[in-house]
C-alpha cells in the first residue's frame, strides 16, 4: 500500500544544478521518496497534507564529518589547539568510554543532527575500542532514524590481523544486505598521516577488498605532511580509491587538482579548522580545483553542532580571506555545499541532497515567522545567514516525519538525555 504525504504551499528551494527558489510549490512524498514538486499538486487519496505556506522547504543538510560519539563531552575544550584536543579527548577521555557510553553519545549526537535539520551525517567513529563498542555505535545510528555513513576506525590495538578480521566482521554482519538501509559503511583510515605505513597500507587495502570508500584526515597537518601523504597514496596506487579528504587546508593548488583528477572529495569543517588552528579555509580553493566539497561540524567538544553555524563560518571565513580571493563566494555556494554537494562528498548524491523526484525524501521545513527570519527577501540568504535550530519546524528522513511542530518524534527524549548526562558524569570523573 502506498503511503503519501503532501507539503502544501511552501517556499521551495532546490539545489540542482545550483540553489534556486522554485516559488510557492508543493512537495509530494510517496513511499519515502520525492514523487513530484510543483504548484497545486493533487493530493492522493488518503494522503496526509501538511500546510507549510510561507515556510521554507529544502533538502535536508548533509554533515560530511562528525565525531558523533562526543555529544557527552560537549564544550569540554572551547579554547584549545589541535594538539590539546588530541591529547585530552583521544588520550584521556576516550579510553573511559564503555559501549553504553558510545550508544548514549552517538544517539544523542545523531538526534541533535535531526533536530537542527541535518538528515545525513558521516560519523567518523574513532571510538571502536572493542567489538561491543562498534555494535553499540551502529545500533545508535540505526535507532536515531538519521541517514548515516558509519566511518569505521579500529582502535582495538596494534594487531593488524585482528584489525582485518574485525573490519571484515563489521562489514559482513551489518552492511552486506544490500537493502538500501539508512546506515552504510566507510573505512575511517588513520593513515597515512596519523599512523605508520604498514597500518596505513592495511587500512586502505582492506577498504578496497571490502568495497568501502575511505574517509581520512589528510592535508591538515602542515604542507610537508600533506604532500608526503598524497605521495604515499600515489606510490601505492591508492589515490584513485573513492576518498573523502578531511581538513585539506594545506594542499597546494596542484595537489587539489590531483585529488580532483582521481575522483576525490573534500570535507571542510570551517568552525573547527579555525578554532583549533588547523589552517586557512580551503572551501574556495578546493571547489575552484574541481573538488566536490562538503561541510562538517567535526566535534562539539570545541565548536557548534548545527549546520547554520557551520554555514555562516564557511561564508565569513572564505569571504574574509586577506588576499580577497573569496569575494566571489556566495550564500548559494554555501547552501550547495551543505546539501547536494555534501551528499556527493558522502557518496550519496544519487540518494539525497536535492528535490529531484525519485530521491529519498530527506526534507526540512523552516519557520519564517520569528524575529530573526521575518520579512525574508532572499530565502537562500535567510537559510544561510539568519536561520537557526529553533526555526526547524519539520524534518523528514526517508519520508518519515522525525520532527514536527518543532519537536522530535519517536524518541523518549527524557531517557536519551538522562543516559547522556549519566555517561558524561562518569566519563568526566577525575578527568580535570
CSV table of C-alpha atoms in Angstrom, one decimal:
chain,number,residue,atom,x,y,z
A,1,UNK,CA,0.0,0.0,0.0
A,2,UNK,CA,1.4,3.4,-1.0
A,3,UNK,CA,1.8,6.0,1.8
A,4,UNK,CA,1.6,9.6,0.7
A,5,UNK,CA,2.4,12.9,2.3
A,6,UNK,CA,1.9,16.4,0.7
A,7,UNK,CA,3.7,19.5,1.9
A,8,UNK,CA,1.4,22.2,0.6
A,9,UNK,CA,2.4,25.8,-0.4
A,10,UNK,CA,6.0,26.1,0.8
A,11,UNK,CA,8.7,28.4,-0.5
A,12,UNK,CA,10.7,25.5,-2.0
A,13,UNK,CA,14.4,25.7,-2.6
A,14,UNK,CA,16.1,23.2,-4.9
A,15,UNK,CA,19.8,22.7,-5.1
A,16,UNK,CA,20.5,21.4,-8.6
A,17,UNK,CA,22.1,22.5,-10.8
A,18,UNK,CA,22.5,25.4,-8.3
A,19,UNK,CA,20.4,26.6,-5.4
A,20,UNK,CA,17.3,28.4,-6.6
A,21,UNK,CA,13.9,29.3,-5.3
A,22,UNK,CA,11.1,27.5,-7.1
A,23,UNK,CA,8.5,29.7,-5.7
A,24,UNK,CA,5.4,28.7,-3.8
A,25,UNK,CA,5.1,25.0,-4.5
A,26,UNK,CA,4.0,21.6,-3.2
A,27,UNK,CA,6.2,18.6,-2.5
A,28,UNK,CA,4.6,15.2,-2.8
A,29,UNK,CA,6.2,12.3,-1.0
A,30,UNK,CA,5.2,8.7,-1.7
A,31,UNK,CA,6.7,5.6,0.0
A,32,UNK,CA,9.6,7.6,1.4
A,33,UNK,CA,10.6,9.2,-1.9
A,34,UNK,CA,10.0,12.6,-3.5
A,35,UNK,CA,7.3,11.9,-6.1
A,36,UNK,CA,6.7,15.4,-7.5
A,37,UNK,CA,7.4,19.1,-6.9
A,38,UNK,CA,5.3,21.8,-8.3
A,39,UNK,CA,2.3,24.2,-7.8
A,40,UNK,CA,-1.2,22.9,-7.0
A,41,UNK,CA,-0.3,19.2,-6.9
A,42,UNK,CA,-3.3,16.9,-6.4
A,43,UNK,CA,-3.3,15.1,-3.0
A,44,UNK,CA,-3.7,11.3,-3.5
A,45,UNK,CA,-6.5,9.6,-1.7
A,46,UNK,CA,-5.6,9.1,2.0
A,47,UNK,CA,-2.5,11.4,1.8
A,48,UNK,CA,-1.5,13.4,4.9
A,49,UNK,CA,-1.4,17.1,4.0
A,50,UNK,CA,0.8,19.5,5.9
A,51,UNK,CA,0.3,23.2,5.3
A,52,UNK,CA,3.7,24.8,5.0
A,53,UNK,CA,2.5,28.1,3.5
A,54,UNK,CA,5.1,30.9,3.9
A,55,UNK,CA,7.7,28.4,5.2
A,56,UNK,CA,10.9,27.4,3.5
A,57,UNK,CA,11.2,23.9,2.3
A,58,UNK,CA,14.6,22.5,1.2
A,59,UNK,CA,16.6,19.3,1.2
A,60,UNK,CA,18.0,18.1,4.5
A,61,UNK,CA,21.5,19.2,5.3
A,62,UNK,CA,24.4,16.8,5.0
A,63,UNK,CA,27.2,16.8,7.6
A,64,UNK,CA,30.2,15.2,6.0
A,65,UNK,CA,32.4,14.9,9.0
A,66,UNK,CA,31.3,14.5,12.6
A,67,UNK,CA,32.6,12.5,15.7
A,68,UNK,CA,29.1,11.8,16.8
A,69,UNK,CA,30.0,9.9,19.9
A,70,UNK,CA,31.4,13.1,21.5
A,71,UNK,CA,28.0,14.6,22.4
A,72,UNK,CA,28.6,13.7,26.0
A,73,UNK,CA,31.7,15.8,26.3
A,74,UNK,CA,30.3,18.9,24.6
A,75,UNK,CA,32.1,22.2,25.2
A,76,UNK,CA,34.9,20.4,27.2
A,77,UNK,CA,37.6,22.3,25.3
A,78,UNK,CA,36.4,25.6,23.9
A,79,UNK,CA,39.7,27.4,23.6
A,80,UNK,CA,42.2,24.6,22.8
A,81,UNK,CA,44.5,23.7,19.9
A,82,UNK,CA,44.5,20.6,17.8
A,83,UNK,CA,47.3,19.2,20.0
A,84,UNK,CA,45.3,19.9,23.1
A,85,UNK,CA,42.2,18.3,21.6
A,86,UNK,CA,44.1,15.1,20.6
A,87,UNK,CA,45.8,14.9,24.0
A,88,UNK,CA,42.7,15.4,26.1
A,89,UNK,CA,39.9,13.7,24.1
A,90,UNK,CA,41.7,10.8,22.5
A,91,UNK,CA,44.4,10.4,25.1
A,92,UNK,CA,42.5,10.9,28.3
A,93,UNK,CA,38.7,10.8,27.8
A,94,UNK,CA,38.0,8.3,25.0
A,95,UNK,CA,39.6,5.3,26.9
A,96,UNK,CA,37.0,5.8,29.6
A,97,UNK,CA,34.1,5.1,27.1
A,98,UNK,CA,32.2,1.9,27.6
A,99,UNK,CA,29.9,0.5,24.9
A,100,UNK,CA,26.8,2.1,26.6
A,101,UNK,CA,28.6,5.5,26.7
A,102,UNK,CA,29.2,5.1,22.9
A,103,UNK,CA,25.5,4.4,22.4
A,104,UNK,CA,24.3,7.3,24.6
A,105,UNK,CA,26.7,9.8,22.9
A,106,UNK,CA,26.1,8.6,19.4
A,107,UNK,CA,22.3,8.5,19.7
A,108,UNK,CA,22.1,12.0,21.3
A,109,UNK,CA,24.6,13.3,18.6
A,110,UNK,CA,22.6,11.9,15.8
A,111,UNK,CA,19.3,13.3,17.2
A,112,UNK,CA,21.0,16.6,17.6
A,113,UNK,CA,21.6,16.4,13.8
A,114,UNK,CA,18.0,15.7,13.0
A,115,UNK,CA,16.8,18.4,15.4
A,116,UNK,CA,18.8,21.0,13.5
A,117,UNK,CA,17.8,19.8,10.0
A,118,UNK,CA,20.9,17.6,9.3
A,119,UNK,CA,19.3,14.5,7.9
A,120,UNK,CA,22.6,12.8,6.7
A,121,UNK,CA,25.8,12.5,8.8
A,122,UNK,CA,29.1,10.9,8.1
A,123,UNK,CA,30.0,9.6,11.5
A,124,UNK,CA,33.8,9.4,11.8
A,125,UNK,CA,33.7,6.9,14.7
A,126,UNK,CA,37.2,6.7,16.2
A,127,UNK,CA,35.8,5.1,19.4
A,128,UNK,CA,35.9,1.5,18.2
A,129,UNK,CA,37.8,0.1,21.2
A,130,UNK,CA,36.2,-3.3,21.0
A,131,UNK,CA,33.5,-5.2,19.0
A,132,UNK,CA,31.0,-4.2,21.7
A,133,UNK,CA,31.8,-0.5,21.2
A,134,UNK,CA,31.3,-1.0,17.4
A,135,UNK,CA,28.0,-2.8,17.8
A,136,UNK,CA,26.7,0.0,20.2
A,137,UNK,CA,27.7,2.7,17.7
A,138,UNK,CA,25.9,1.1,14.8
A,139,UNK,CA,22.8,0.4,16.9
A,140,UNK,CA,22.6,4.0,18.0
A,141,UNK,CA,22.8,5.3,14.4
A,142,UNK,CA,20.1,3.0,13.3
A,143,UNK,CA,17.9,3.8,16.3
A,144,UNK,CA,18.2,7.6,15.7
A,145,UNK,CA,16.4,7.4,12.3
A,146,UNK,CA,19.1,9.6,10.6
A,147,UNK,CA,20.7,8.7,7.3
A,148,UNK,CA,24.3,7.9,8.2
A,149,UNK,CA,27.6,6.8,6.9
A,150,UNK,CA,29.4,4.8,9.6
A,151,UNK,CA,33.1,5.6,9.3
A,152,UNK,CA,34.7,2.6,11.0
A,153,UNK,CA,38.1,3.4,12.7
A,154,UNK,CA,39.5,0.4,14.5
A,155,UNK,CA,41.3,1.4,17.8
A,156,UNK,CA,41.5,-2.1,19.3
A,157,UNK,CA,45.3,-2.3,19.5
A,158,UNK,CA,48.1,-2.8,17.0
A,159,UNK,CA,47.4,-6.3,15.9
A,160,UNK,CA,46.8,-5.8,12.1
A,161,UNK,CA,45.3,-9.3,11.6
A,162,UNK,CA,42.8,-8.6,14.4
A,163,UNK,CA,42.0,-5.2,12.6
A,164,UNK,CA,41.4,-7.1,9.3
A,165,UNK,CA,39.2,-9.7,11.0
A,166,UNK,CA,37.1,-7.2,12.9
A,167,UNK,CA,36.7,-4.9,9.9
A,168,UNK,CA,35.5,-7.8,7.9
A,169,UNK,CA,33.1,-8.9,10.6
A,170,UNK,CA,31.5,-5.5,10.8
A,171,UNK,CA,31.1,-5.3,7.0
A,172,UNK,CA,29.6,-8.7,6.7
A,173,UNK,CA,27.4,-8.6,9.8
A,174,UNK,CA,25.9,-5.2,9.2
A,175,UNK,CA,26.4,-3.9,5.7
A,176,UNK,CA,26.3,-6.9,3.3
A,177,UNK,CA,22.5,-7.0,2.9
A,178,UNK,CA,22.3,-4.6,0.0
A,179,UNK,CA,18.9,-3.5,1.2
A,180,UNK,CA,19.4,0.2,0.8
A,181,UNK,CA,19.3,0.9,4.5
A,182,UNK,CA,19.7,4.3,6.0
A,183,UNK,CA,23.2,3.4,7.5
A,184,UNK,CA,26.1,2.5,5.2
A,185,UNK,CA,29.8,1.9,5.9
A,186,UNK,CA,33.1,3.6,5.1
A,187,UNK,CA,36.6,3.0,6.2
A,188,UNK,CA,37.8,5.8,8.5
A,189,UNK,CA,41.5,5.5,8.0
A,190,UNK,CA,44.2,6.8,10.3
A,191,UNK,CA,46.9,6.5,7.7
A,192,UNK,CA,49.0,7.7,6.0
A,193,UNK,CA,49.3,10.9,8.0
A,194,UNK,CA,48.4,9.7,11.5
A,195,UNK,CA,49.9,6.2,11.6
A,196,UNK,CA,52.8,4.1,10.3
A,197,UNK,CA,53.0,3.0,6.7
A,198,UNK,CA,52.3,-0.7,7.5
A,199,UNK,CA,49.0,0.1,9.2
A,200,UNK,CA,48.1,2.6,6.5
A,201,UNK,CA,48.5,0.1,3.7
A,202,UNK,CA,46.4,-2.5,5.6
A,203,UNK,CA,43.6,0.0,6.1
A,204,UNK,CA,43.4,1.1,2.5
A,205,UNK,CA,43.8,-2.4,1.1
A,206,UNK,CA,41.1,-3.7,3.4
A,207,UNK,CA,38.8,-0.9,2.2
A,208,UNK,CA,39.5,-1.9,-1.4
A,209,UNK,CA,38.9,-5.6,-0.6
A,210,UNK,CA,35.6,-4.8,1.2
A,211,UNK,CA,34.5,-2.3,-1.4
A,212,UNK,CA,34.3,0.5,1.1
A,213,UNK,CA,35.0,4.2,0.4
A,214,UNK,CA,37.6,5.9,2.6
A,215,UNK,CA,37.3,9.0,4.8
A,216,UNK,CA,40.6,10.2,6.1
A,217,UNK,CA,42.2,13.1,7.9
A,218,UNK,CA,44.7,14.3,5.3
A,219,UNK,CA,46.0,17.7,4.5
A,220,UNK,CA,45.5,19.3,7.9
A,221,UNK,CA,48.9,18.7,9.5
A,222,UNK,CA,51.1,21.1,7.6
A,223,UNK,CA,52.3,21.4,4.0
A,224,UNK,CA,55.1,18.8,4.2
A,225,UNK,CA,52.8,16.1,5.8
A,226,UNK,CA,50.1,16.9,3.2
A,227,UNK,CA,52.4,16.3,0.3
A,228,UNK,CA,54.0,13.3,1.8
A,229,UNK,CA,50.7,11.7,2.5
A,230,UNK,CA,49.4,12.3,-1.0
A,231,UNK,CA,52.7,10.9,-2.5
A,232,UNK,CA,52.2,7.8,-0.3
A,233,UNK,CA,48.8,7.2,-1.9
A,234,UNK,CA,50.2,7.7,-5.4
A,235,UNK,CA,53.2,5.5,-4.9
A,236,UNK,CA,51.0,2.7,-3.6
A,237,UNK,CA,48.4,3.0,-6.4
A,238,UNK,CA,45.7,4.0,-3.8
A,239,UNK,CA,44.9,7.6,-4.9
A,240,UNK,CA,42.2,6.5,-7.3
A,241,UNK,CA,40.2,4.8,-4.5
A,242,UNK,CA,37.0,6.7,-3.6
A,243,UNK,CA,38.2,9.0,-0.9
A,244,UNK,CA,37.0,11.9,1.2
A,245,UNK,CA,39.9,14.1,2.4
A,246,UNK,CA,39.0,15.8,5.7
A,247,UNK,CA,40.8,19.1,6.6
A,248,UNK,CA,42.5,19.6,3.2
A,249,UNK,CA,43.7,23.0,4.3
A,250,UNK,CA,47.4,22.7,3.4
A,251,UNK,CA,47.1,21.2,0.0
A,252,UNK,CA,48.5,23.2,-2.9
A,253,UNK,CA,46.5,24.0,-5.9
A,254,UNK,CA,48.4,21.3,-7.8
A,255,UNK,CA,47.6,18.7,-5.1
A,256,UNK,CA,43.9,19.6,-5.1
A,257,UNK,CA,43.9,19.1,-8.9
A,258,UNK,CA,45.5,15.7,-8.4
A,259,UNK,CA,42.8,14.9,-5.9
A,260,UNK,CA,40.1,16.1,-8.3
A,261,UNK,CA,41.6,14.1,-11.2
A,262,UNK,CA,41.3,10.9,-9.2
A,263,UNK,CA,37.7,11.4,-8.1
A,264,UNK,CA,38.5,12.6,-4.5
A,265,UNK,CA,36.3,14.9,-2.5
A,266,UNK,CA,36.9,17.2,0.4
A,267,UNK,CA,35.2,17.7,3.8
A,268,UNK,CA,35.8,21.1,5.3
A,269,UNK,CA,34.9,21.9,8.9
A,270,UNK,CA,35.4,25.6,8.9
A,271,UNK,CA,34.5,26.4,12.5
A,272,UNK,CA,36.8,23.7,14.0
A,273,UNK,CA,39.6,24.4,11.5
A,274,UNK,CA,39.7,28.0,12.6
A,275,UNK,CA,39.2,27.3,16.3
A,276,UNK,CA,41.9,24.6,16.6
A,277,UNK,CA,44.3,26.4,14.3
A,278,UNK,CA,44.3,23.7,11.6
A,279,UNK,CA,44.6,26.1,8.7
A,280,UNK,CA,43.0,28.7,6.5
A,281,UNK,CA,39.7,27.9,4.8
A,282,UNK,CA,40.1,25.6,1.8
A,283,UNK,CA,36.5,25.7,0.6
A,284,UNK,CA,37.0,28.1,-2.3
A,285,UNK,CA,40.4,26.7,-3.4
A,286,UNK,CA,39.1,23.1,-3.4
A,287,UNK,CA,36.0,23.9,-5.4
A,288,UNK,CA,38.0,26.0,-7.8
A,289,UNK,CA,40.2,23.0,-8.4
A,290,UNK,CA,37.1,20.9,-9.3
A,291,UNK,CA,36.9,19.0,-6.0
A,292,UNK,CA,33.4,18.5,-4.6
A,293,UNK,CA,33.4,20.0,-1.1
A,294,UNK,CA,31.1,19.5,1.8
A,295,UNK,CA,30.8,20.9,5.3
A,296,UNK,CA,31.0,19.2,8.7
A,297,UNK,CA,30.7,20.0,12.4
A,298,UNK,CA,33.6,17.8,13.3
A,299,UNK,CA,33.4,17.9,17.1
A,300,UNK,CA,31.1,19.6,19.6
A,301,UNK,CA,33.9,19.4,22.1
A,302,UNK,CA,35.3,22.7,20.6
A,303,UNK,CA,32.6,24.0,18.3
A,304,UNK,CA,29.0,24.2,17.3
A,305,UNK,CA,26.9,21.2,16.2
A,306,UNK,CA,24.3,22.8,13.9
A,307,UNK,CA,24.7,23.4,10.2
A,308,UNK,CA,23.5,27.0,10.4
A,309,UNK,CA,26.6,28.0,12.5
A,310,UNK,CA,28.8,26.0,10.2
A,311,UNK,CA,27.4,27.6,7.0
A,312,UNK,CA,28.0,31.0,8.5
A,313,UNK,CA,31.5,30.2,9.4
A,314,UNK,CA,32.2,28.9,5.9
A,315,UNK,CA,30.7,32.0,4.3
A,316,UNK,CA,32.6,34.5,6.5
A,317,UNK,CA,35.9,32.8,6.6
A,318,UNK,CA,36.0,32.4,2.8
A,319,UNK,CA,34.8,35.9,2.0
A,320,UNK,CA,37.2,37.3,4.7
A,321,UNK,CA,40.4,35.8,3.2
A,322,UNK,CA,43.1,38.5,3.3
A,323,UNK,CA,44.0,38.1,-0.4
A,324,UNK,CA,40.5,38.9,-1.4
A,325,UNK,CA,40.2,35.6,-3.3
A,326,UNK,CA,37.0,34.7,-1.5
A,327,UNK,CA,35.0,37.8,-2.5
A,328,UNK,CA,33.1,35.8,-5.1
A,329,UNK,CA,32.0,33.1,-2.6
A,330,UNK,CA,28.2,33.3,-2.2
A,331,UNK,CA,25.4,32.1,0.1
A,332,UNK,CA,24.3,29.9,-2.8
A,333,UNK,CA,27.7,28.2,-2.8
A,334,UNK,CA,27.5,27.6,0.9
A,335,UNK,CA,24.0,26.1,0.7
A,336,UNK,CA,25.0,23.8,-2.1
A,337,UNK,CA,27.9,22.6,0.0
A,338,UNK,CA,25.5,21.9,2.9
A,339,UNK,CA,23.1,19.9,0.7
A,340,UNK,CA,23.7,18.3,-2.7
A,341,UNK,CA,27.5,18.8,-2.8
A,342,UNK,CA,27.8,17.4,0.7
A,343,UNK,CA,25.7,14.4,-0.4
A,344,UNK,CA,28.1,13.9,-3.3
A,345,UNK,CA,31.1,14.0,-0.9
A,346,UNK,CA,29.4,11.4,1.3
A,347,UNK,CA,28.8,9.2,-1.8
A,348,UNK,CA,25.1,9.7,-1.6
A,349,UNK,CA,24.5,12.2,-4.4
A,350,UNK,CA,22.1,9.9,-6.1
A,351,UNK,CA,20.1,9.3,-2.9
A,352,UNK,CA,19.7,12.7,-1.2
A,353,UNK,CA,20.6,16.4,-1.2
A,354,UNK,CA,18.1,17.8,-3.8
A,355,UNK,CA,14.4,18.0,-4.6
A,356,UNK,CA,14.8,15.6,-7.5
A,357,UNK,CA,11.8,13.2,-7.9
A,358,UNK,CA,12.9,9.7,-7.1
A,359,UNK,CA,15.3,10.7,-4.4
A,360,UNK,CA,14.8,9.9,-0.7
A,361,UNK,CA,12.5,12.5,0.9
A,362,UNK,CA,15.1,13.9,3.3
A,363,UNK,CA,13.5,17.4,3.8
A,364,UNK,CA,13.5,20.3,6.2
A,365,UNK,CA,10.8,22.9,6.8
A,366,UNK,CA,11.9,26.2,8.3
A,367,UNK,CA,9.7,28.7,10.1
A,368,UNK,CA,9.9,32.3,8.9
A,369,UNK,CA,7.6,33.8,11.5
A,370,UNK,CA,10.3,34.6,14.0
A,371,UNK,CA,12.0,37.9,14.6
A,372,UNK,CA,15.2,36.5,13.1
A,373,UNK,CA,13.7,35.4,9.9
A,374,UNK,CA,10.6,37.6,9.4
A,375,UNK,CA,10.3,39.7,6.2
A,376,UNK,CA,12.5,37.3,4.2
A,377,UNK,CA,13.7,38.9,1.0
A,378,UNK,CA,16.1,36.2,-0.2
A,379,UNK,CA,15.2,32.7,1.1
A,380,UNK,CA,18.6,31.3,0.3
A,381,UNK,CA,20.3,34.1,2.2
A,382,UNK,CA,17.9,33.6,5.1
A,383,UNK,CA,18.8,29.9,5.4
A,384,UNK,CA,22.5,30.6,5.4
A,385,UNK,CA,22.7,33.9,7.4
A,386,UNK,CA,19.6,34.1,9.6
A,387,UNK,CA,18.0,30.8,10.4
A,388,UNK,CA,18.9,28.7,13.5
A,389,UNK,CA,17.8,25.4,15.0
A,390,UNK,CA,14.7,26.9,16.5
A,391,UNK,CA,13.4,27.7,13.0
A,392,UNK,CA,13.4,24.0,12.2
A,393,UNK,CA,9.8,23.1,12.3
A,394,UNK,CA,9.5,19.8,10.4
A,395,UNK,CA,12.1,17.2,9.4
A,396,UNK,CA,11.6,14.2,7.1
A,397,UNK,CA,14.2,11.4,6.9
A,398,UNK,CA,13.4,9.0,4.1
A,399,UNK,CA,9.8,10.3,4.1
A,400,UNK,CA,9.3,9.6,7.8
A,401,UNK,CA,8.4,12.6,9.9
A,402,UNK,CA,11.1,12.7,12.7
A,403,UNK,CA,10.4,16.3,13.8
A,404,UNK,CA,7.0,18.1,13.7
A,405,UNK,CA,6.0,21.4,15.2
A,406,UNK,CA,9.5,21.9,16.5
A,407,UNK,CA,9.5,18.7,18.5
A,408,UNK,CA,11.4,15.5,17.7
A,409,UNK,CA,9.1,12.5,17.3
A,410,UNK,CA,9.5,8.8,18.0
A,411,UNK,CA,12.1,9.2,20.8
A,412,UNK,CA,11.9,9.2,24.6
A,413,UNK,CA,13.9,12.4,24.9
A,414,UNK,CA,13.9,12.3,28.7
A,415,UNK,CA,15.5,8.9,28.6
A,416,UNK,CA,18.0,9.9,25.9
A,417,UNK,CA,19.1,13.0,27.9
A,418,UNK,CA,19.3,11.2,31.2
A,419,UNK,CA,21.5,8.5,29.7
A,420,UNK,CA,23.7,11.1,28.1
A,421,UNK,CA,24.1,13.1,31.4
A,422,UNK,CA,24.9,9.9,33.3
A,423,UNK,CA,27.5,9.0,30.8
A,424,UNK,CA,29.0,12.5,30.8
A,425,UNK,CA,29.3,12.5,34.6
A,426,UNK,CA,31.1,9.1,34.6
A,427,UNK,CA,33.5,10.0,31.7
A,428,UNK,CA,34.4,13.3,33.3
A,429,UNK,CA,35.0,11.9,36.8
A,430,UNK,CA,38.6,12.8,37.9
A,431,UNK,CA,39.4,13.9,34.4
A,432,UNK,CA,40.0,17.6,35.2
